[in-house]
Amino acid sequence: MVQQLYLEDLKVGDKWISGEVSLSEAEIKDFAKDYDPQPYHLDNERARDTFFGTLVASGWQTAGVTMRLMVQTIPIATGLIGAGAQISWPAPTYPNDILHIEAEVVDIKASKSKPDRGMVVVQINTFNQNQQIVQRFTCTMLAFKRTAGIPPLNNEHLLGSQV
Protein backbone atom coordinates (compact mmCIF):
# COMPACT_ATOMS: atom_id res chain seq x y z
CA MET A 1 0.00 0.00 0.00
CA VAL A 2 1.27 3.47 -0.91
CA GLN A 3 1.53 5.85 2.03
CA GLN A 4 -0.51 9.00 1.61
CA LEU A 5 1.59 12.01 2.55
CA TYR A 6 0.86 15.20 4.45
CA LEU A 7 2.94 18.38 4.27
CA GLU A 8 5.25 17.30 7.09
CA ASP A 9 6.00 14.01 5.26
CA LEU A 10 7.17 15.69 2.05
CA LYS A 11 10.74 16.76 1.38
CA VAL A 12 12.56 18.42 -1.50
CA GLY A 13 13.85 15.65 -3.75
CA ASP A 14 10.90 13.27 -3.29
CA LYS A 15 10.26 11.59 -6.65
CA TRP A 16 7.52 9.52 -8.22
CA ILE A 17 7.24 7.74 -11.59
CA SER A 18 3.86 6.90 -13.07
CA GLY A 19 2.54 4.02 -15.08
CA GLU A 20 2.00 4.44 -18.81
CA VAL A 21 -0.89 5.68 -20.94
CA SER A 22 -1.19 5.41 -24.72
CA LEU A 23 -3.10 7.91 -26.87
CA SER A 24 -4.77 6.49 -29.98
CA GLU A 25 -5.53 8.43 -33.13
CA ALA A 26 -9.25 8.12 -32.37
CA GLU A 27 -8.78 9.53 -28.85
CA ILE A 28 -6.80 12.48 -30.24
CA LYS A 29 -9.52 13.27 -32.78
CA ASP A 30 -12.34 12.83 -30.23
CA PHE A 31 -10.67 15.23 -27.79
CA ALA A 32 -10.00 17.74 -30.55
CA LYS A 33 -13.62 17.71 -31.73
CA ASP A 34 -14.78 18.86 -28.31
CA TYR A 35 -11.90 20.98 -27.02
CA ASP A 36 -9.32 22.00 -29.64
CA PRO A 37 -10.80 21.70 -33.16
CA GLN A 38 -7.74 22.56 -35.21
CA PRO A 39 -6.80 20.71 -38.43
CA TYR A 40 -3.59 19.16 -37.03
CA HIS A 41 -5.63 17.53 -34.26
CA LEU A 42 -8.62 16.47 -36.38
CA ASP A 43 -7.69 15.50 -39.91
CA ASN A 44 -4.72 13.50 -41.20
CA GLU A 45 -4.86 15.04 -44.69
CA ARG A 46 -5.18 18.65 -43.56
CA ALA A 47 -2.51 18.10 -40.88
CA ARG A 48 0.09 17.44 -43.63
CA ASP A 49 0.02 21.09 -44.67
CA THR A 50 0.52 22.46 -41.16
CA PHE A 51 3.53 23.26 -38.99
CA PHE A 52 3.44 19.70 -37.61
CA GLY A 53 3.11 17.91 -40.95
CA THR A 54 1.05 15.16 -39.35
CA LEU A 55 -1.71 14.55 -36.83
CA VAL A 56 -0.74 15.48 -33.24
CA ALA A 57 -2.53 15.60 -29.91
CA SER A 58 -3.59 18.91 -28.43
CA GLY A 59 -1.26 20.13 -25.72
CA TRP A 60 -4.33 20.34 -23.53
CA GLN A 61 -4.98 16.64 -24.07
CA THR A 62 -1.39 15.92 -23.05
CA ALA A 63 -2.02 18.09 -19.97
CA GLY A 64 -5.18 16.10 -19.20
CA VAL A 65 -3.32 12.80 -19.44
CA THR A 66 -0.58 14.29 -17.25
CA MET A 67 -3.18 15.27 -14.64
CA ARG A 68 -4.60 11.74 -14.59
CA LEU A 69 -1.10 10.32 -14.12
CA MET A 70 -0.40 12.86 -11.37
CA VAL A 71 -3.53 11.80 -9.46
CA GLN A 72 -2.51 8.16 -9.86
CA THR A 73 1.08 8.80 -8.77
CA ILE A 74 1.60 11.73 -6.38
CA PRO A 75 0.34 10.57 -2.97
CA ILE A 76 -0.61 13.84 -1.28
CA ALA A 77 -3.19 12.74 1.27
CA THR A 78 -5.69 15.56 0.79
CA GLY A 79 -5.52 15.60 -3.00
CA LEU A 80 -3.74 17.65 -5.64
CA ILE A 81 -5.07 21.16 -5.11
CA GLY A 82 -3.50 23.46 -7.68
CA ALA A 83 -2.51 27.01 -6.77
CA GLY A 84 -0.59 27.94 -9.93
CA ALA A 85 1.48 26.45 -12.71
CA GLN A 86 3.80 26.93 -15.64
CA ILE A 87 3.47 24.64 -18.64
CA SER A 88 5.32 24.10 -21.91
CA TRP A 89 5.20 21.55 -24.71
CA PRO A 90 8.72 21.12 -26.11
CA ALA A 91 7.65 18.30 -28.45
CA PRO A 92 4.31 17.10 -29.83
CA THR A 93 2.42 14.01 -28.74
CA TYR A 94 1.65 11.75 -31.70
CA PRO A 95 -0.96 9.02 -32.14
CA ASN A 96 0.03 5.85 -30.27
CA ASP A 97 2.64 7.61 -28.15
CA ILE A 98 3.01 5.98 -24.75
CA LEU A 99 3.25 8.60 -22.02
CA HIS A 100 4.41 8.55 -18.43
CA ILE A 101 5.38 11.20 -15.90
CA GLU A 102 8.29 11.71 -13.59
CA ALA A 103 7.53 14.11 -10.74
CA GLU A 104 9.88 15.68 -8.20
CA VAL A 105 9.30 18.01 -5.25
CA VAL A 106 11.49 21.05 -5.89
CA ASP A 107 10.33 23.43 -3.15
CA ILE A 108 8.22 23.47 0.01
CA LYS A 109 7.08 26.58 1.83
CA ALA A 110 5.09 26.46 5.05
CA SER A 111 2.43 29.15 5.33
CA LYS A 112 3.26 31.89 7.82
CA SER A 113 -0.35 32.96 8.27
CA LYS A 114 -1.98 29.50 8.25
CA PRO A 115 0.22 27.05 10.16
CA ASP A 116 -1.81 23.98 9.12
CA ARG A 117 -0.71 24.15 5.47
CA GLY A 118 1.91 25.08 2.94
CA MET A 119 2.77 25.18 -0.74
CA VAL A 120 4.60 22.39 -2.50
CA VAL A 121 6.19 22.97 -5.91
CA VAL A 122 6.42 19.84 -8.05
CA GLN A 123 8.21 19.58 -11.40
CA ILE A 124 6.34 17.09 -13.58
CA ASN A 125 7.89 16.00 -16.87
CA THR A 126 5.77 13.97 -19.28
CA PHE A 127 7.78 11.62 -21.47
CA ASN A 128 6.92 9.58 -24.55
CA GLN A 129 8.15 6.04 -25.19
CA ASN A 130 11.47 7.43 -26.52
CA GLN A 131 12.14 9.29 -23.24
CA GLN A 132 11.53 12.58 -25.06
CA ILE A 133 9.86 15.26 -22.94
CA VAL A 134 6.52 16.23 -24.48
CA GLN A 135 5.41 18.44 -21.59
CA ARG A 136 7.10 20.32 -18.75
CA PHE A 137 4.78 21.28 -15.93
CA THR A 138 5.81 23.12 -12.79
CA CYS A 139 2.87 23.01 -10.40
CA THR A 140 2.40 24.75 -7.07
CA MET A 141 0.01 22.76 -4.89
CA LEU A 142 -1.61 23.36 -1.54
CA ALA A 143 -0.75 20.65 0.99
CA PHE A 144 -2.04 20.29 4.53
CA LYS A 145 -0.48 19.07 7.75
CA ARG A 146 -2.13 16.26 9.70
CA THR A 147 -3.09 18.84 12.34
CA ALA A 148 -5.45 20.49 9.82
CA GLY A 149 -7.84 17.64 10.54
CA ILE A 150 -8.50 16.90 6.86
CA PRO A 151 -8.76 13.14 6.41
CA PRO A 152 -6.92 11.46 3.54
CA LEU A 153 -8.89 10.93 0.35
CA ASN A 154 -8.50 7.17 0.76
CA ASN A 155 -7.54 6.90 -2.89
CA GLU A 156 -4.85 4.26 -2.46
CA HIS A 157 -6.48 2.26 -5.27
CA LEU A 158 -5.49 5.06 -7.68
CA LEU A 159 -1.91 5.49 -6.60
CA GLY A 160 0.98 4.06 -8.61
CA SER A 161 4.56 3.40 -7.64
CA GLN A 162 6.78 5.59 -5.51
CA VAL A 163 10.46 5.90 -6.32
C-alpha atoms as a printed R data frame, in Angstrom:
    type eleno elety resid chain resno       x      y       z
1   ATOM     1    CA   MET     A     1   0.000  0.000   0.000
2   ATOM     2    CA   VAL     A     2   1.267  3.468  -0.914
3   ATOM     3    CA   GLN     A     3   1.529  5.845   2.032
4   ATOM     4    CA   GLN     A     4  -0.510  9.001   1.608
5   ATOM     5    CA   LEU     A     5   1.586 12.008   2.547
6   ATOM     6    CA   TYR     A     6   0.860 15.195   4.448
7   ATOM     7    CA   LEU     A     7   2.936 18.375   4.266
8   ATOM     8    CA   GLU     A     8   5.252 17.303   7.086
9   ATOM     9    CA   ASP     A     9   5.998 14.007   5.260
10  ATOM    10    CA   LEU     A    10   7.172 15.693   2.051
11  ATOM    11    CA   LYS     A    11  10.741 16.765   1.381
12  ATOM    12    CA   VAL     A    12  12.564 18.416  -1.499
13  ATOM    13    CA   GLY     A    13  13.851 15.651  -3.753
14  ATOM    14    CA   ASP     A    14  10.903 13.272  -3.289
15  ATOM    15    CA   LYS     A    15  10.255 11.590  -6.650
16  ATOM    16    CA   TRP     A    16   7.523  9.518  -8.224
17  ATOM    17    CA   ILE     A    17   7.243  7.743 -11.589
18  ATOM    18    CA   SER     A    18   3.858  6.896 -13.065
19  ATOM    19    CA   GLY     A    19   2.545  4.023 -15.082
20  ATOM    20    CA   GLU     A    20   2.003  4.440 -18.808
21  ATOM    21    CA   VAL     A    21  -0.886  5.677 -20.944
22  ATOM    22    CA   SER     A    22  -1.188  5.411 -24.717
23  ATOM    23    CA   LEU     A    23  -3.101  7.908 -26.870
24  ATOM    24    CA   SER     A    24  -4.766  6.485 -29.977
25  ATOM    25    CA   GLU     A    25  -5.530  8.431 -33.130
26  ATOM    26    CA   ALA     A    26  -9.250  8.120 -32.369
27  ATOM    27    CA   GLU     A    27  -8.777  9.527 -28.846
28  ATOM    28    CA   ILE     A    28  -6.801 12.476 -30.245
29  ATOM    29    CA   LYS     A    29  -9.523 13.272 -32.779
30  ATOM    30    CA   ASP     A    30 -12.335 12.832 -30.233
31  ATOM    31    CA   PHE     A    31 -10.674 15.225 -27.787
32  ATOM    32    CA   ALA     A    32 -10.001 17.742 -30.553
33  ATOM    33    CA   LYS     A    33 -13.625 17.713 -31.733
34  ATOM    34    CA   ASP     A    34 -14.784 18.856 -28.310
35  ATOM    35    CA   TYR     A    35 -11.905 20.983 -27.022
36  ATOM    36    CA   ASP     A    36  -9.323 21.998 -29.637
37  ATOM    37    CA   PRO     A    37 -10.797 21.702 -33.159
38  ATOM    38    CA   GLN     A    38  -7.737 22.559 -35.211
39  ATOM    39    CA   PRO     A    39  -6.800 20.707 -38.429
40  ATOM    40    CA   TYR     A    40  -3.588 19.164 -37.034
41  ATOM    41    CA   HIS     A    41  -5.628 17.525 -34.259
42  ATOM    42    CA   LEU     A    42  -8.618 16.471 -36.376
43  ATOM    43    CA   ASP     A    43  -7.694 15.498 -39.910
44  ATOM    44    CA   ASN     A    44  -4.722 13.498 -41.200
45  ATOM    45    CA   GLU     A    45  -4.856 15.037 -44.689
46  ATOM    46    CA   ARG     A    46  -5.176 18.646 -43.557
47  ATOM    47    CA   ALA     A    47  -2.511 18.095 -40.879
48  ATOM    48    CA   ARG     A    48   0.087 17.437 -43.631
49  ATOM    49    CA   ASP     A    49   0.015 21.094 -44.669
50  ATOM    50    CA   THR     A    50   0.523 22.462 -41.160
51  ATOM    51    CA   PHE     A    51   3.535 23.260 -38.992
52  ATOM    52    CA   PHE     A    52   3.442 19.701 -37.614
53  ATOM    53    CA   GLY     A    53   3.112 17.911 -40.949
54  ATOM    54    CA   THR     A    54   1.054 15.157 -39.346
55  ATOM    55    CA   LEU     A    55  -1.712 14.545 -36.832
56  ATOM    56    CA   VAL     A    56  -0.744 15.483 -33.243
57  ATOM    57    CA   ALA     A    57  -2.534 15.605 -29.913
58  ATOM    58    CA   SER     A    58  -3.593 18.915 -28.429
59  ATOM    59    CA   GLY     A    59  -1.255 20.132 -25.724
60  ATOM    60    CA   TRP     A    60  -4.333 20.339 -23.525
61  ATOM    61    CA   GLN     A    61  -4.978 16.637 -24.068
62  ATOM    62    CA   THR     A    62  -1.386 15.918 -23.051
63  ATOM    63    CA   ALA     A    63  -2.020 18.092 -19.974
64  ATOM    64    CA   GLY     A    64  -5.175 16.103 -19.200
65  ATOM    65    CA   VAL     A    65  -3.322 12.803 -19.443
66  ATOM    66    CA   THR     A    66  -0.584 14.286 -17.247
67  ATOM    67    CA   MET     A    67  -3.183 15.268 -14.643
68  ATOM    68    CA   ARG     A    68  -4.604 11.743 -14.586
69  ATOM    69    CA   LEU     A    69  -1.104 10.321 -14.121
70  ATOM    70    CA   MET     A    70  -0.399 12.864 -11.373
71  ATOM    71    CA   VAL     A    71  -3.525 11.800  -9.461
72  ATOM    72    CA   GLN     A    72  -2.512  8.160  -9.859
73  ATOM    73    CA   THR     A    73   1.083  8.804  -8.774
74  ATOM    74    CA   ILE     A    74   1.596 11.732  -6.383
75  ATOM    75    CA   PRO     A    75   0.339 10.566  -2.972
76  ATOM    76    CA   ILE     A    76  -0.608 13.843  -1.280
77  ATOM    77    CA   ALA     A    77  -3.185 12.743   1.273
78  ATOM    78    CA   THR     A    78  -5.692 15.559   0.794
79  ATOM    79    CA   GLY     A    79  -5.519 15.603  -3.005
80  ATOM    80    CA   LEU     A    80  -3.741 17.652  -5.637
81  ATOM    81    CA   ILE     A    81  -5.065 21.159  -5.111
82  ATOM    82    CA   GLY     A    82  -3.499 23.457  -7.684
83  ATOM    83    CA   ALA     A    83  -2.509 27.007  -6.770
84  ATOM    84    CA   GLY     A    84  -0.590 27.943  -9.926
85  ATOM    85    CA   ALA     A    85   1.484 26.449 -12.712
86  ATOM    86    CA   GLN     A    86   3.802 26.934 -15.641
87  ATOM    87    CA   ILE     A    87   3.467 24.635 -18.642
88  ATOM    88    CA   SER     A    88   5.318 24.102 -21.909
89  ATOM    89    CA   TRP     A    89   5.199 21.546 -24.711
90  ATOM    90    CA   PRO     A    90   8.719 21.123 -26.114
91  ATOM    91    CA   ALA     A    91   7.645 18.300 -28.454
92  ATOM    92    CA   PRO     A    92   4.308 17.095 -29.830
93  ATOM    93    CA   THR     A    93   2.420 14.013 -28.740
94  ATOM    94    CA   TYR     A    94   1.649 11.746 -31.697
95  ATOM    95    CA   PRO     A    95  -0.961  9.023 -32.136
96  ATOM    96    CA   ASN     A    96   0.034  5.847 -30.267
97  ATOM    97    CA   ASP     A    97   2.641  7.606 -28.154
98  ATOM    98    CA   ILE     A    98   3.009  5.980 -24.752
99  ATOM    99    CA   LEU     A    99   3.249  8.604 -22.024
100 ATOM   100    CA   HIS     A   100   4.411  8.552 -18.432
101 ATOM   101    CA   ILE     A   101   5.376 11.205 -15.897
102 ATOM   102    CA   GLU     A   102   8.291 11.706 -13.588
103 ATOM   103    CA   ALA     A   103   7.531 14.106 -10.741
104 ATOM   104    CA   GLU     A   104   9.879 15.677  -8.198
105 ATOM   105    CA   VAL     A   105   9.297 18.007  -5.254
106 ATOM   106    CA   VAL     A   106  11.494 21.048  -5.892
107 ATOM   107    CA   ASP     A   107  10.329 23.430  -3.149
108 ATOM   108    CA   ILE     A   108   8.221 23.465   0.010
109 ATOM   109    CA   LYS     A   109   7.082 26.580   1.830
110 ATOM   110    CA   ALA     A   110   5.095 26.462   5.047
111 ATOM   111    CA   SER     A   111   2.425 29.146   5.327
112 ATOM   112    CA   LYS     A   112   3.257 31.890   7.816
113 ATOM   113    CA   SER     A   113  -0.346 32.964   8.270
114 ATOM   114    CA   LYS     A   114  -1.983 29.499   8.254
115 ATOM   115    CA   PRO     A   115   0.215 27.045  10.157
116 ATOM   116    CA   ASP     A   116  -1.814 23.979   9.122
117 ATOM   117    CA   ARG     A   117  -0.714 24.154   5.473
118 ATOM   118    CA   GLY     A   118   1.912 25.083   2.942
119 ATOM   119    CA   MET     A   119   2.770 25.182  -0.740
120 ATOM   120    CA   VAL     A   120   4.602 22.386  -2.505
121 ATOM   121    CA   VAL     A   121   6.191 22.971  -5.906
122 ATOM   122    CA   VAL     A   122   6.419 19.844  -8.045
123 ATOM   123    CA   GLN     A   123   8.213 19.579 -11.395
124 ATOM   124    CA   ILE     A   124   6.343 17.089 -13.585
125 ATOM   125    CA   ASN     A   125   7.889 15.995 -16.871
126 ATOM   126    CA   THR     A   126   5.774 13.975 -19.278
127 ATOM   127    CA   PHE     A   127   7.776 11.617 -21.470
128 ATOM   128    CA   ASN     A   128   6.917  9.575 -24.550
129 ATOM   129    CA   GLN     A   129   8.151  6.043 -25.194
130 ATOM   130    CA   ASN     A   130  11.467  7.431 -26.516
131 ATOM   131    CA   GLN     A   131  12.136  9.292 -23.237
132 ATOM   132    CA   GLN     A   132  11.530 12.576 -25.059
133 ATOM   133    CA   ILE     A   133   9.864 15.260 -22.937
134 ATOM   134    CA   VAL     A   134   6.525 16.234 -24.482
135 ATOM   135    CA   GLN     A   135   5.414 18.439 -21.591
136 ATOM   136    CA   ARG     A   136   7.096 20.324 -18.755
137 ATOM   137    CA   PHE     A   137   4.776 21.283 -15.934
138 ATOM   138    CA   THR     A   138   5.806 23.116 -12.785
139 ATOM   139    CA   CYS     A   139   2.873 23.014 -10.403
140 ATOM   140    CA   THR     A   140   2.400 24.747  -7.073
141 ATOM   141    CA   MET     A   141   0.009 22.763  -4.887
142 ATOM   142    CA   LEU     A   142  -1.606 23.357  -1.541
143 ATOM   143    CA   ALA     A   143  -0.755 20.653   0.991
144 ATOM   144    CA   PHE     A   144  -2.040 20.292   4.527
145 ATOM   145    CA   LYS     A   145  -0.481 19.066   7.751
146 ATOM   146    CA   ARG     A   146  -2.135 16.257   9.699
147 ATOM   147    CA   THR     A   147  -3.085 18.845  12.339
148 ATOM   148    CA   ALA     A   148  -5.449 20.492   9.820
149 ATOM   149    CA   GLY     A   149  -7.843 17.643  10.542
150 ATOM   150    CA   ILE     A   150  -8.503 16.900   6.864
151 ATOM   151    CA   PRO     A   151  -8.762 13.144   6.405
152 ATOM   152    CA   PRO     A   152  -6.921 11.462   3.545
153 ATOM   153    CA   LEU     A   153  -8.895 10.935   0.350
154 ATOM   154    CA   ASN     A   154  -8.499  7.167   0.759
155 ATOM   155    CA   ASN     A   155  -7.540  6.898  -2.891
156 ATOM   156    CA   GLU     A   156  -4.852  4.259  -2.455
157 ATOM   157    CA   HIS     A   157  -6.482  2.264  -5.272
158 ATOM   158    CA   LEU     A   158  -5.494  5.061  -7.680
159 ATOM   159    CA   LEU     A   159  -1.911  5.491  -6.603
160 ATOM   160    CA   GLY     A   160   0.977  4.059  -8.615
161 ATOM   161    CA   SER     A   161   4.560  3.402  -7.640
162 ATOM   162    CA   GLN     A   162   6.777  5.590  -5.509
163 ATOM   163    CA   VAL     A   163  10.455  5.897  -6.325
